PDB file of C-alpha atoms in Angstrom:
ATOM      1  CA  MET A 239      84.952 132.149 111.766  1.00 43.00           C
ATOM      2  CA  GLN A 240      83.690 131.907 114.723  1.00 52.00           C
ATOM      3  CA  ARG A 241      86.323 129.518 116.411  1.00 61.00           C
ATOM      4  CA  ASP A 242      89.505 131.657 114.679  1.00 85.00           C
ATOM      5  CA  PHE A 243      87.751 135.098 115.046  1.00 95.00           C
ATOM      6  CA  PRO A 244      84.942 135.386 118.152  1.00 98.00           C
ATOM      7  CA  LEU A 245      82.250 137.703 117.151  1.00 98.00           C
ATOM      8  CA  VAL A 246      83.038 141.238 118.683  1.00 98.00           C
ATOM      9  CA  SER A 247      79.804 143.662 119.412  1.00 98.00           C
ATOM     10  CA  ILE A 248      80.800 147.102 119.250  1.00 98.00           C
ATOM     11  CA  VAL A 249      77.751 149.434 120.629  1.00 98.00           C
ATOM     12  CA  VAL A 250      78.063 152.881 118.876  1.00 98.00           C
ATOM     13  CA  PRO A 251      75.940 155.835 121.116  1.00 97.00           C
ATOM     14  CA  ALA A 252      74.837 158.680 119.155  1.00 97.00           C
ATOM     15  CA  TYR A 253      73.729 161.642 120.412  1.00 96.00           C
ATOM     16  CA  ASN A 254      74.228 165.182 118.696  1.00 95.00           C
ATOM     17  CA  HIS A 255      77.174 164.112 116.881  1.00 96.00           C
ATOM     18  CA  GLU A 256      75.952 164.840 113.122  1.00 95.00           C
ATOM     19  CA  ASP A 257      78.970 166.151 112.089  1.00 95.00           C
ATOM     20  CA  TYR A 258      81.378 163.415 113.149  1.00 97.00           C
ATOM     21  CA  VAL A 259      79.137 160.195 113.481  1.00 97.00           C
ATOM     22  CA  VAL A 260      79.137 158.534 109.496  1.00 97.00           C
ATOM     23  CA  GLU A 261      83.396 159.193 110.266  1.00 97.00           C
ATOM     24  CA  CYS A 262      82.865 156.844 113.187  1.00 98.00           C
ATOM     25  CA  VAL A 263      80.760 154.667 111.481  1.00 97.00           C
ATOM     26  CA  GLU A 264      83.081 154.470 108.829  1.00 97.00           C
ATOM     27  CA  SER A 265      86.352 153.849 110.989  1.00 98.00           C
ATOM     28  CA  VAL A 266      84.770 150.479 112.564  1.00 98.00           C
ATOM     29  CA  LEU A 267      83.764 149.293 108.840  1.00 97.00           C
ATOM     30  CA  ALA A 268      87.168 149.732 108.067  1.00 97.00           C
ATOM     31  CA  GLN A 269      88.437 147.171 110.363  1.00 98.00           C
ATOM     32  CA  ASP A 270      90.459 144.333 109.366  1.00 97.00           C
ATOM     33  CA  TYR A 271      88.819 142.553 111.650  1.00 97.00           C
ATOM     34  CA  PRO A 272      86.202 140.336 110.139  1.00 96.00           C
ATOM     35  CA  ASN A 273      83.560 139.241 112.357  1.00 97.00           C
ATOM     36  CA  ILE A 274      82.190 142.158 114.385  1.00 97.00           C
ATOM     37  CA  GLU A 275      78.623 142.544 115.069  1.00 97.00           C
ATOM     38  CA  LEU A 276      78.328 146.679 114.829  1.00 97.00           C
ATOM     39  CA  ILE A 277      75.344 148.503 116.450  1.00 98.00           C
ATOM     40  CA  VAL A 278      74.497 152.413 116.145  1.00 98.00           C
ATOM     41  CA  ILE A 279      71.935 153.568 118.673  1.00 98.00           C
ATOM     42  CA  ASN A 280      70.613 157.009 117.783  1.00 97.00           C
ATOM     43  CA  ASP A 281      69.792 158.465 121.774  1.00 97.00           C
ATOM     44  CA  GLY A 282      66.725 160.984 120.534  1.00 96.00           C
ATOM     45  CA  SER A 283      69.470 163.364 118.785  1.00 97.00           C
ATOM     46  CA  THR A 284      67.566 166.827 117.998  1.00 97.00           C
ATOM     47  CA  ASP A 285      70.135 167.485 115.048  1.00 97.00           C
ATOM     48  CA  SER A 286      70.213 165.364 112.067  1.00 97.00           C
ATOM     49  CA  THR A 287      73.001 162.701 113.287  1.00 97.00           C
ATOM     50  CA  GLY A 288      69.826 160.808 112.559  1.00 97.00           C
ATOM     51  CA  ALA A 289      69.578 161.808 109.415  1.00 97.00           C
ATOM     52  CA  ARG A 290      73.062 161.393 108.534  1.00 97.00           C
ATOM     53  CA  ILE A 291      73.213 157.362 109.475  1.00 97.00           C
ATOM     54  CA  GLU A 292      69.978 156.458 107.695  1.00 96.00           C
ATOM     55  CA  GLU A 293      71.356 158.857 104.161  1.00 95.00           C
ATOM     56  CA  PHE A 294      74.924 156.381 104.827  1.00 95.00           C
ATOM     57  CA  LEU A 295      72.673 153.077 105.745  1.00 93.00           C
ATOM     58  CA  LYS A 296      70.903 153.658 102.038  1.00 92.00           C
ATOM     59  CA  LYS A 297      73.794 154.450  99.886  1.00 90.00           C
ATOM     60  CA  ASN A 298      76.146 151.541 101.669  1.00 84.00           C
ATOM     61  CA  GLY A 299      73.735 148.803 102.674  1.00 81.00           C
ATOM     62  CA  GLU A 300      72.556 146.998 105.948  1.00 81.00           C
ATOM     63  CA  ARG A 301      76.323 146.724 106.647  1.00 89.00           C
ATOM     64  CA  PHE A 302      74.857 147.121 110.012  1.00 95.00           C
ATOM     65  CA  ARG A 303      72.093 147.649 112.864  1.00 95.00           C
ATOM     66  CA  TYR A 304      70.967 151.160 113.474  1.00 96.00           C
ATOM     67  CA  VAL A 305      68.100 151.100 116.353  1.00 96.00           C
ATOM     68  CA  SER A 306      66.771 154.908 117.294  1.00 97.00           C
ATOM     69  CA  LYS A 307      64.525 155.771 120.778  1.00 97.00           C
ATOM     70  CA  SER A 308      63.816 158.860 122.715  1.00 97.00           C
ATOM     71  CA  ASN A 309      66.767 160.077 124.564  1.00 95.00           C
ATOM     72  CA  GLU A 310      67.639 158.161 128.130  1.00 95.00           C
ATOM     73  CA  GLY A 311      71.358 159.248 127.943  1.00 94.00           C
ATOM     74  CA  LEU A 312      74.671 157.336 127.568  1.00 95.00           C
ATOM     75  CA  VAL A 313      74.440 154.647 130.365  1.00 96.00           C
ATOM     76  CA  LYS A 314      70.694 153.263 128.947  1.00 96.00           C
ATOM     77  CA  THR A 315      71.767 153.458 125.412  1.00 97.00           C
ATOM     78  CA  LEU A 316      74.536 151.557 126.691  1.00 97.00           C
ATOM     79  CA  ASN A 317      72.494 149.011 128.536  1.00 97.00           C
ATOM     80  CA  ALA A 318      70.335 148.903 125.283  1.00 97.00           C
ATOM     81  CA  GLY A 319      73.009 147.774 122.798  1.00 97.00           C
ATOM     82  CA  ILE A 320      74.355 145.225 125.499  1.00 97.00           C
ATOM     83  CA  ARG A 321      71.582 143.695 125.398  1.00 97.00           C
ATOM     84  CA  LEU A 322      71.087 143.509 121.609  1.00 97.00           C
ATOM     85  CA  SER A 323      74.531 141.962 121.291  1.00 97.00           C
ATOM     86  CA  SER A 324      75.471 138.795 120.876  1.00 97.00           C
ATOM     87  CA  GLY A 325      79.465 138.681 120.647  1.00 97.00           C
ATOM     88  CA  LYS A 326      81.850 137.407 123.077  1.00 98.00           C
ATOM     89  CA  TYR A 327      83.288 140.433 123.254  1.00 98.00           C
ATOM     90  CA  PHE A 328      81.911 143.591 124.018  1.00 98.00           C
ATOM     91  CA  CYS A 329      83.385 147.456 122.793  1.00 98.00           C
ATOM     92  CA  GLU A 330      81.923 150.991 122.896  1.00 97.00           C
ATOM     93  CA  ILE A 331      82.905 154.259 120.812  1.00 97.00           C
ATOM     94  CA  ALA A 332      81.224 157.200 121.164  1.00 96.00           C
ATOM     95  CA  SER A 333      79.927 158.700 118.113  1.00 96.00           C
ATOM     96  CA  ASP A 334      82.198 161.588 118.008  1.00 96.00           C
ATOM     97  CA  ASP A 335      85.502 159.028 118.096  1.00 97.00           C
ATOM     98  CA  ILE A 336      87.098 156.838 115.200  1.00 98.00           C
ATOM     99  CA  LEU A 337      88.938 153.631 115.344  1.00 98.00           C
ATOM    100  CA  ILE A 338      92.030 153.577 114.286  1.00 98.00           C
ATOM    101  CA  PRO A 339      93.309 150.276 111.908  1.00 97.00           C
ATOM    102  CA  GLY A 340      93.389 147.036 113.418  1.00 98.00           C
ATOM    103  CA  SER A 341      92.085 148.619 117.041  1.00 98.00           C
ATOM    104  CA  VAL A 342      89.623 145.058 116.818  1.00 98.00           C
ATOM    105  CA  ARG A 343      91.947 142.503 116.661  1.00 98.00           C
ATOM    106  CA  LYS A 344      94.385 143.502 118.404  1.00 98.00           C
ATOM    107  CA  ARG A 345      92.176 144.002 120.905  1.00 98.00           C
ATOM    108  CA  VAL A 346      90.612 140.515 120.886  1.00 98.00           C
ATOM    109  CA  SER A 347      94.310 139.102 120.101  1.00 97.00           C
ATOM    110  CA  TYR A 348      94.987 140.149 123.777  1.00 97.00           C
ATOM    111  CA  MET A 349      92.137 138.615 125.430  1.00 98.00           C
ATOM    112  CA  GLU A 350      92.314 135.647 123.002  1.00 97.00           C
ATOM    113  CA  GLU A 351      96.199 135.122 124.798  1.00 97.00           C
ATOM    114  CA  ASN A 352      94.787 135.907 128.087  1.00 97.00           C
ATOM    115  CA  LEU A 353      91.922 133.745 129.109  1.00 96.00           C
ATOM    116  CA  THR A 354      91.772 134.832 132.107  1.00 96.00           C
ATOM    117  CA  PHE A 355      90.999 138.423 132.014  1.00 98.00           C
ATOM    118  CA  ASP A 356      87.554 140.189 132.534  1.00 98.00           C
ATOM    119  CA  ALA A 357      88.759 143.537 130.111  1.00 98.00           C
ATOM    120  CA  ALA A 358      91.841 144.841 128.681  1.00 98.00           C
ATOM    121  CA  LEU A 359      92.394 149.080 128.583  1.00 97.00           C
ATOM    122  CA  ALA A 360      94.294 150.640 125.771  1.00 96.00           C
ATOM    123  CA  ASP A 361      95.926 154.155 125.051  1.00 95.00           C
ATOM    124  CA  ALA A 362      93.918 156.624 122.411  1.00 96.00           C
ATOM    125  CA  TYR A 363      95.632 159.248 120.177  1.00 96.00           C
ATOM    126  CA  ILE A 364      93.650 162.944 120.894  1.00 95.00           C
ATOM    127  CA  MET A 365      92.211 164.555 117.532  1.00 95.00           C
ATOM    128  CA  GLU A 366      91.695 168.415 118.221  1.00 94.00           C
ATOM    129  CA  GLY A 367      88.722 168.742 116.373  1.00 90.00           C
ATOM    130  CA  ASP A 368      89.450 166.865 113.145  1.00 92.00           C
ATOM    131  CA  LYS A 369      93.168 167.289 113.260  1.00 95.00           C
ATOM    132  CA  ARG A 370      94.780 163.972 114.375  1.00 95.00           C
ATOM    133  CA  THR A 371      97.907 164.011 116.417  1.00 95.00           C
ATOM    134  CA  VAL A 372     100.157 161.819 118.446  1.00 94.00           C
ATOM    135  CA  LYS A 373      99.662 163.262 121.604  1.00 93.00           C
ATOM    136  CA  ARG A 374      98.487 160.245 123.706  1.00 93.00           C
ATOM    137  CA  PHE A 375      95.488 160.392 126.252  1.00 91.00           C
ATOM    138  CA  PHE A 376      97.370 158.450 129.770  1.00 87.00           C
ATOM    139  CA  ALA A 377     100.880 161.155 128.709  1.00 78.00           C
ATOM    140  CA  GLU A 378      98.736 163.911 128.867  1.00 66.00           C
ATOM    141  CA  LYS A 379      97.028 162.964 132.332  1.00 67.00           C
ATOM    142  CA  LYS A 380     100.811 161.830 133.248  1.00 69.00           C
ATOM    143  CA  ALA A 381      99.373 158.308 134.441  1.00 74.00           C
ATOM    144  CA  LYS A 382      99.382 154.976 133.568  1.00 84.00           C
ATOM    145  CA  GLY A 383      96.387 153.049 131.993  1.00 91.00           C
ATOM    146  CA  PHE A 384      94.861 150.899 134.940  1.00 94.00           C
ATOM    147  CA  ASN A 385      96.300 147.075 134.674  1.00 95.00           C
ATOM    148  CA  THR A 386      95.298 144.378 137.708  1.00 94.00           C
ATOM    149  CA  GLY A 387      98.677 143.076 137.727  1.00 92.00           C
ATOM    150  CA  GLN A 388     100.546 146.985 138.435  1.00 93.00           C
ATOM    151  CA  HIS A 389      97.936 148.611 140.089  1.00 95.00           C
ATOM    152  CA  THR A 390      95.664 148.325 142.702  1.00 94.00           C
ATOM    153  CA  LEU A 391      92.236 150.367 143.524  1.00 95.00           C
ATOM    154  CA  LYS A 392      94.538 152.891 145.358  1.00 95.00           C
ATOM    155  CA  ASP A 393      96.573 153.807 142.542  1.00 94.00           C
ATOM    156  CA  LEU A 394      92.990 154.058 140.915  1.00 93.00           C
ATOM    157  CA  ILE A 395      91.996 156.788 143.486  1.00 93.00           C
ATOM    158  CA  VAL A 396      94.503 158.913 144.000  1.00 91.00           C
ATOM    159  CA  LYS A 397      95.245 158.791 139.855  1.00 88.00           C
ATOM    160  CA  ASP A 398      98.639 157.021 139.597  1.00 88.00           C
ATOM    161  CA  ALA A 399      96.575 154.628 137.130  1.00 92.00           C
ATOM    162  CA  ARG A 400      93.704 155.345 135.048  1.00 91.00           C
ATOM    163  CA  VAL A 401      91.268 153.498 133.124  1.00 93.00           C
ATOM    164  CA  PHE A 402      89.717 154.512 129.793  1.00 94.00           C
ATOM    165  CA  ILE A 403      86.808 152.824 128.985  1.00 95.00           C
ATOM    166  CA  ALA A 404      86.241 153.764 125.617  1.00 94.00           C
ATOM    167  CA  ALA A 405      89.655 152.083 124.047  1.00 96.00           C
ATOM    168  CA  GLY A 406      88.839 149.194 126.121  1.00 97.00           C
ATOM    169  CA  ILE A 407      87.016 145.245 125.134  1.00 98.00           C
ATOM    170  CA  PHE A 408      85.304 143.572 127.827  1.00 98.00           C
ATOM    171  CA  ARG A 409      83.777 139.837 127.980  1.00 98.00           C
ATOM    172  CA  LYS A 410      80.117 140.466 127.345  1.00 98.00           C
ATOM    173  CA  THR A 411      79.760 137.810 130.564  1.00 97.00           C
ATOM    174  CA  PHE A 412      81.729 139.877 132.901  1.00 97.00           C
ATOM    175  CA  LEU A 413      79.197 142.665 132.244  1.00 97.00           C
ATOM    176  CA  GLU A 414      75.930 140.906 132.364  1.00 96.00           C
ATOM    177  CA  ARG A 415      77.741 139.350 135.710  1.00 96.00           C
ATOM    178  CA  LEU A 416      78.028 143.167 136.623  1.00 96.00           C
ATOM    179  CA  GLY A 417      73.831 144.017 135.606  1.00 96.00           C
ATOM    180  CA  GLY A 418      75.982 146.041 132.638  1.00 96.00           C
ATOM    181  CA  PHE A 419      76.339 149.239 133.416  1.00 96.00           C
ATOM    182  CA  ASP A 420      74.809 150.934 136.413  1.00 96.00           C
ATOM    183  CA  GLU A 421      71.512 153.321 135.756  1.00 96.00           C
ATOM    184  CA  ASP A 422      71.972 154.760 138.894  1.00 95.00           C
ATOM    185  CA  PHE A 423      74.621 157.213 136.507  1.00 94.00           C
ATOM    186  CA  ARG A 424      72.472 158.741 133.554  1.00 90.00           C
ATOM    187  CA  HIS A 425      75.759 160.489 131.358  1.00 89.00           C
ATOM    188  CA  PHE A 426      79.143 158.902 132.316  1.00 91.00           C
ATOM    189  CA  GLU A 427      79.147 155.065 132.108  1.00 92.00           C
ATOM    190  CA  ASP A 428      83.012 154.575 133.591  1.00 93.00           C
ATOM    191  CA  LEU A 429      83.060 156.516 136.859  1.00 93.00           C
ATOM    192  CA  TRP A 430      81.359 153.448 139.158  1.00 95.00           C
ATOM    193  CA  LEU A 431      82.898 150.873 136.579  1.00 96.00           C
ATOM    194  CA  ARG A 432      86.626 152.013 137.256  1.00 95.00           C
ATOM    195  CA  TYR A 433      85.567 150.790 140.482  1.00 97.00           C
ATOM    196  CA  GLN A 434      84.337 147.386 139.514  1.00 97.00           C
ATOM    197  CA  LEU A 435      86.728 146.604 137.349  1.00 97.00           C
ATOM    198  CA  ALA A 436      89.320 146.918 140.591  1.00 96.00           C
ATOM    199  CA  LEU A 437      87.158 145.299 142.887  1.00 96.00           C
ATOM    200  CA  TYR A 438      85.937 142.427 140.631  1.00 96.00           C
ATOM    201  CA  ALA A 439      87.550 141.719 137.782  1.00 97.00           C
ATOM    202  CA  LYS A 440      90.815 141.033 135.892  1.00 97.00           C
ATOM    203  CA  VAL A 441      92.108 143.629 134.092  1.00 98.00           C
ATOM    204  CA  GLY A 442      95.564 143.764 131.342  1.00 97.00           C
ATOM    205  CA  TYR A 443      96.624 146.612 129.309  1.00 96.00           C
ATOM    206  CA  ILE A 444      97.767 146.750 125.889  1.00 96.00           C
ATOM    207  CA  ASP A 445     100.062 150.336 126.185  1.00 94.00           C
ATOM    208  CA  GLU A 446      99.143 151.542 122.669  1.00 94.00           C
ATOM    209  CA  PRO A 447      96.328 153.820 121.161  1.00 96.00           C
ATOM    210  CA  VAL A 448      93.502 151.770 119.584  1.00 98.00           C
ATOM    211  CA  MET A 449      91.726 154.814 119.050  1.00 98.00           C
ATOM    212  CA  TYR A 450      91.563 158.577 118.530  1.00 98.00           C
ATOM    213  CA  TYR A 451      89.993 160.738 121.331  1.00 97.00           C
ATOM    214  CA  ARG A 452      87.880 164.168 120.222  1.00 96.00           C
ATOM    215  CA  LEU A 453      88.578 167.164 121.624  1.00 92.00           C
ATOM    216  CA  HIS A 454      85.930 169.585 120.592  1.00 80.00           C
ATOM    217  CA  GLY A 455      83.691 171.841 122.456  1.00 68.00           C
ATOM    218  CA  ALA A 456      81.136 170.208 123.508  1.00 61.00           C
ATOM    219  CA  ASN A 457      82.803 167.457 124.845  1.00 58.00           C
ATOM    220  CA  VAL A 458      85.295 169.082 126.943  1.00 47.00           C
ATOM    221  CA  SER A 459      82.464 171.306 129.328  1.00 42.00           C
ATOM    222  CA  GLY A 460      80.609 168.090 129.693  1.00 50.00           C
ATOM    223  CA  ARG A 461      83.460 166.211 131.164  1.00 53.00           C
ATOM    224  CA  GLY A 462      84.729 168.845 133.383  1.00 57.00           C
ATOM    225  CA  ASN A 463      83.781 169.602 137.360  1.00 65.00           C
ATOM    226  CA  SER A 464      80.346 170.781 136.771  1.00 81.00           C
ATOM    227  CA  LEU A 465      76.564 170.627 138.239  1.00 83.00           C
ATOM    228  CA  ARG A 466      75.649 167.706 135.985  1.00 83.00           C
ATOM    229  CA  ASN A 467      79.218 165.948 136.597  1.00 90.00           C
ATOM    230  CA  MET A 468      79.661 166.316 140.168  1.00 93.00           C
ATOM    231  CA  PRO A 469      76.870 164.128 141.709  1.00 94.00           C
ATOM    232  CA  GLU A 470      78.250 160.987 139.353  1.00 95.00           C
ATOM    233  CA  GLN A 471      80.826 161.260 140.470  1.00 95.00           C
ATOM    234  CA  ILE A 472      80.274 161.529 143.939  1.00 96.00           C
ATOM    235  CA  LEU A 473      78.193 158.824 143.746  1.00 96.00           C
ATOM    236  CA  ALA A 474      80.455 156.766 142.261  1.00 97.00           C
ATOM    237  CA  LEU A 475      82.608 157.344 145.263  1.00 97.00           C
ATOM    238  CA  GLU A 476      79.252 156.622 147.624  1.00 97.00           C
ATOM    239  CA  LYS A 477      79.096 153.479 146.332  1.00 97.00           C
ATOM    240  CA  LEU A 478      82.975 152.447 146.138  1.00 97.00           C
ATOM    241  CA  LEU A 479      82.932 153.506 149.977  1.00 97.00           C
ATOM    242  CA  ASN A 480      80.162 150.961 150.373  1.00 96.00           C
ATOM    243  CA  ASN A 481      82.191 148.557 149.225  1.00 96.00           C
ATOM    244  CA  VAL A 482      85.289 148.269 150.990  1.00 96.00           C
ATOM    245  CA  LYS A 483      86.509 146.649 154.394  1.00 95.00           C
ATOM    246  CA  ASP A 484      89.802 148.483 154.881  1.00 96.00           C
ATOM    247  CA  PRO A 485      89.636 151.043 156.945  1.00 96.00           C
ATOM    248  CA  SER A 486      92.793 153.419 154.847  1.00 96.00           C
ATOM    249  CA  LEU A 487      90.662 152.910 151.812  1.00 96.00           C
ATOM    250  CA  LYS A 488      87.613 153.959 153.640  1.00 96.00           C
ATOM    251  CA  ARG A 489      89.322 157.025 154.994  1.00 96.00           C
ATOM    252  CA  LEU A 490      90.946 157.768 151.591  1.00 97.00           C
ATOM    253  CA  ILE A 491      87.698 157.934 150.173  1.00 97.00           C
ATOM    254  CA  GLU A 492      86.250 159.658 153.117  1.00 96.00           C
ATOM    255  CA  ARG A 493      89.029 162.393 152.157  1.00 94.00           C
ATOM    256  CA  LYS A 494      88.024 162.211 148.383  1.00 95.00           C
ATOM    257  CA  LEU A 495      84.314 162.426 148.808  1.00 95.00           C
ATOM    258  CA  LEU A 496      84.823 165.807 151.477  1.00 94.00           C
ATOM    259  CA  LYS A 497      86.781 167.250 148.426  1.00 94.00           C
ATOM    260  CA  ASN A 498      84.190 166.575 146.167  1.00 95.00           C
ATOM    261  CA  TYR A 499      81.841 167.311 148.558  1.00 94.00           C
ATOM    262  CA  LEU A 500      83.305 171.052 148.923  1.00 92.00           C
ATOM    263  CA  LYS A 501      83.882 171.791 145.365  1.00 93.00           C
ATOM    264  CA  TYR A 502      80.513 170.703 144.528  1.00 93.00           C
ATOM    265  CA  LEU A 503      78.543 173.600 147.096  1.00 90.00           C
ATOM    266  CA  LYS A 504      80.699 176.211 146.176  1.00 89.00           C
ATOM    267  CA  MET A 505      79.321 175.260 142.544  1.00 90.00           C
ATOM    268  CA  LEU A 506      75.889 174.674 144.235  1.00 89.00           C
ATOM    269  CA  ILE A 507      76.209 178.409 146.132  1.00 86.00           C
ATOM    270  CA  LYS A 508      77.335 180.123 143.623  1.00 84.00           C
ATOM    271  CA  ASP A 509      74.019 178.301 141.160  1.00 84.00           C
ATOM    272  CA  GLY A 510      71.810 179.632 143.918  1.00 79.00           C
ATOM    273  CA  SER A 511      68.744 177.278 142.465  1.00 76.00           C
ATOM    274  CA  LYS A 512      68.891 174.077 144.264  1.00 81.00           C
ATOM    275  CA  LYS A 513      68.605 174.997 148.190  1.00 84.00           C
ATOM    276  CA  GLU A 514      67.663 171.278 149.694  1.00 87.00           C
ATOM    277  CA  GLU A 515      70.914 169.894 146.985  1.00 89.00           C
ATOM    278  CA  VAL A 516      72.235 172.218 149.191  1.00 88.00           C
ATOM    279  CA  LEU A 517      71.782 171.418 152.733  1.00 88.00           C
ATOM    280  CA  LYS A 518      72.021 167.376 151.463  1.00 92.00           C
ATOM    281  CA  THR A 519      75.289 168.325 150.995  1.00 91.00           C
ATOM    282  CA  LEU A 520      76.432 170.313 153.463  1.00 89.00           C
ATOM    283  CA  ASP A 521      75.028 166.662 155.504  1.00 90.00           C
ATOM    284  CA  LYS A 522      77.002 164.758 153.851  1.00 92.00           C
ATOM    285  CA  ALA A 523      79.809 167.083 154.100  1.00 91.00           C
ATOM    286  CA  GLY A 524      79.578 167.499 158.140  1.00 88.00           C
ATOM    287  CA  ARG A 525      78.998 163.933 158.581  1.00 90.00           C
ATOM    288  CA  ILE A 526      82.818 163.385 157.350  1.00 91.00           C
ATOM    289  CA  SER A 527      84.013 166.151 158.786  1.00 85.00           C
ATOM    290  CA  PRO A 528      82.177 167.777 161.032  1.00 80.00           C
ATOM    291  CA  TRP A 529      84.745 170.840 162.092  1.00 76.00           C
ATOM    292  CA  SER A 530      86.026 171.387 158.837  1.00 78.00           C
ATOM    293  CA  LEU A 531      86.817 175.170 158.529  1.00 80.00           C
ATOM    294  CA  LYS A 532      85.962 174.568 154.663  1.00 80.00           C
ATOM    295  CA  THR A 533      82.815 173.336 156.100  1.00 79.00           C
ATOM    296  CA  LEU A 534      81.986 175.488 158.026  1.00 82.00           C
ATOM    297  CA  TYR A 535      82.638 178.527 155.958  1.00 79.00           C
ATOM    298  CA  TYR A 536      80.030 176.796 153.429  1.00 78.00           C
ATOM    299  CA  ARG A 537      77.639 176.536 155.611  1.00 79.00           C
ATOM    300  CA  ILE A 538      78.276 180.679 156.505  1.00 81.00           C
ATOM    301  CA  MET A 539      77.481 181.588 153.312  1.00 77.00           C
ATOM    302  CA  ALA A 540      74.634 179.106 152.184  1.00 75.00           C
ATOM    303  CA  GLY A 541      72.866 181.108 155.305  1.00 65.00           C
ATOM    304  CA  VAL A 542      74.444 184.498 154.086  1.00 57.00           C
ATOM    305  CA  LYS A 543      73.752 184.061 150.328  1.00 58.00           C
ATOM    306  CA  HIS A 544      70.355 182.343 150.283  1.00 55.00           C
ATOM    307  CA  GLY A 545      68.886 182.800 153.826  1.00 58.00           C
ATOM    308  CA  LEU A 546      69.478 178.824 154.586  1.00 49.00           C
ATOM    309  CA  SER A 547      68.905 178.704 157.843  1.00 49.00           C
ATOM    310  CA  ALA A 548      68.784 175.132 158.394  1.00 46.00           C
ATOM    311  CA  ALA A 549      72.410 175.255 156.864  1.00 45.00           C
ATOM    312  CA  ILE A 550      74.440 177.250 160.535  1.00 45.00           C
ATOM    313  CA  SER A 551      71.490 175.373 162.645  1.00 49.00           C
ATOM    314  CA  LEU A 552      72.883 171.869 160.895  1.00 48.00           C
TER     315      LEU A 552
END
């Protein structure tokens, strides 16, 4: 069994998805691949997610491992899954998404045929609430899935290529070499990992959907530009800047960083509750482009709206 069908560990990080988690688990258990280790981790849900999982276990037997813990965020939850897993391959699926039939077999076959690859990525169908569609994730984004045979780090930076981690499969040894997912991030495991894949990995791309990615109110609002999201987007670019040496790439990253700093400043000034963060972000923007008209504008706005005289004198 192990020789012909290497063990695949699938981790489901579950948080406040009481309406979706059972359907997600069922889609994994229904896979035709015969050697799956399923680990469902309840990350301190405050709704009935935990109760739904426990009820499913009672009715269907111990067909997967269930862990319940206090809320630590997505990244620490995935790292807990890596530590608990014993498979050759590692996949994740959010507790509101669904695997399509044959998803695991397809991904494992690809990796077994490409033994030098550290990971393979794929596409997904869009699910609008409970409605399954044939719309594809990358078609909607108007970009191709990242493949190191065709794309460079620059393609990721300018978004000519994209990474959808949830539709991926990773050799566990590769994730362990990285030290797991970077816990400097709490909410978004993919922001820094996408750049790590370009820097350190050989990645293939399966140009077809392997899952349904569900769009609903909670995840749509959580993934956009927001006060919660922007600091992690910025952090990923700052880490990338420290990991590249090519001058042209550095300039490209700095331009993108400046754009994100200014977006974040606009949000911070409007919010009005994080004055120290405003000063810190103004300082970072000023280091990249001290005489940018937009940077100067936000210095003045911070000084006028929030009485931050330090913003003007920075």
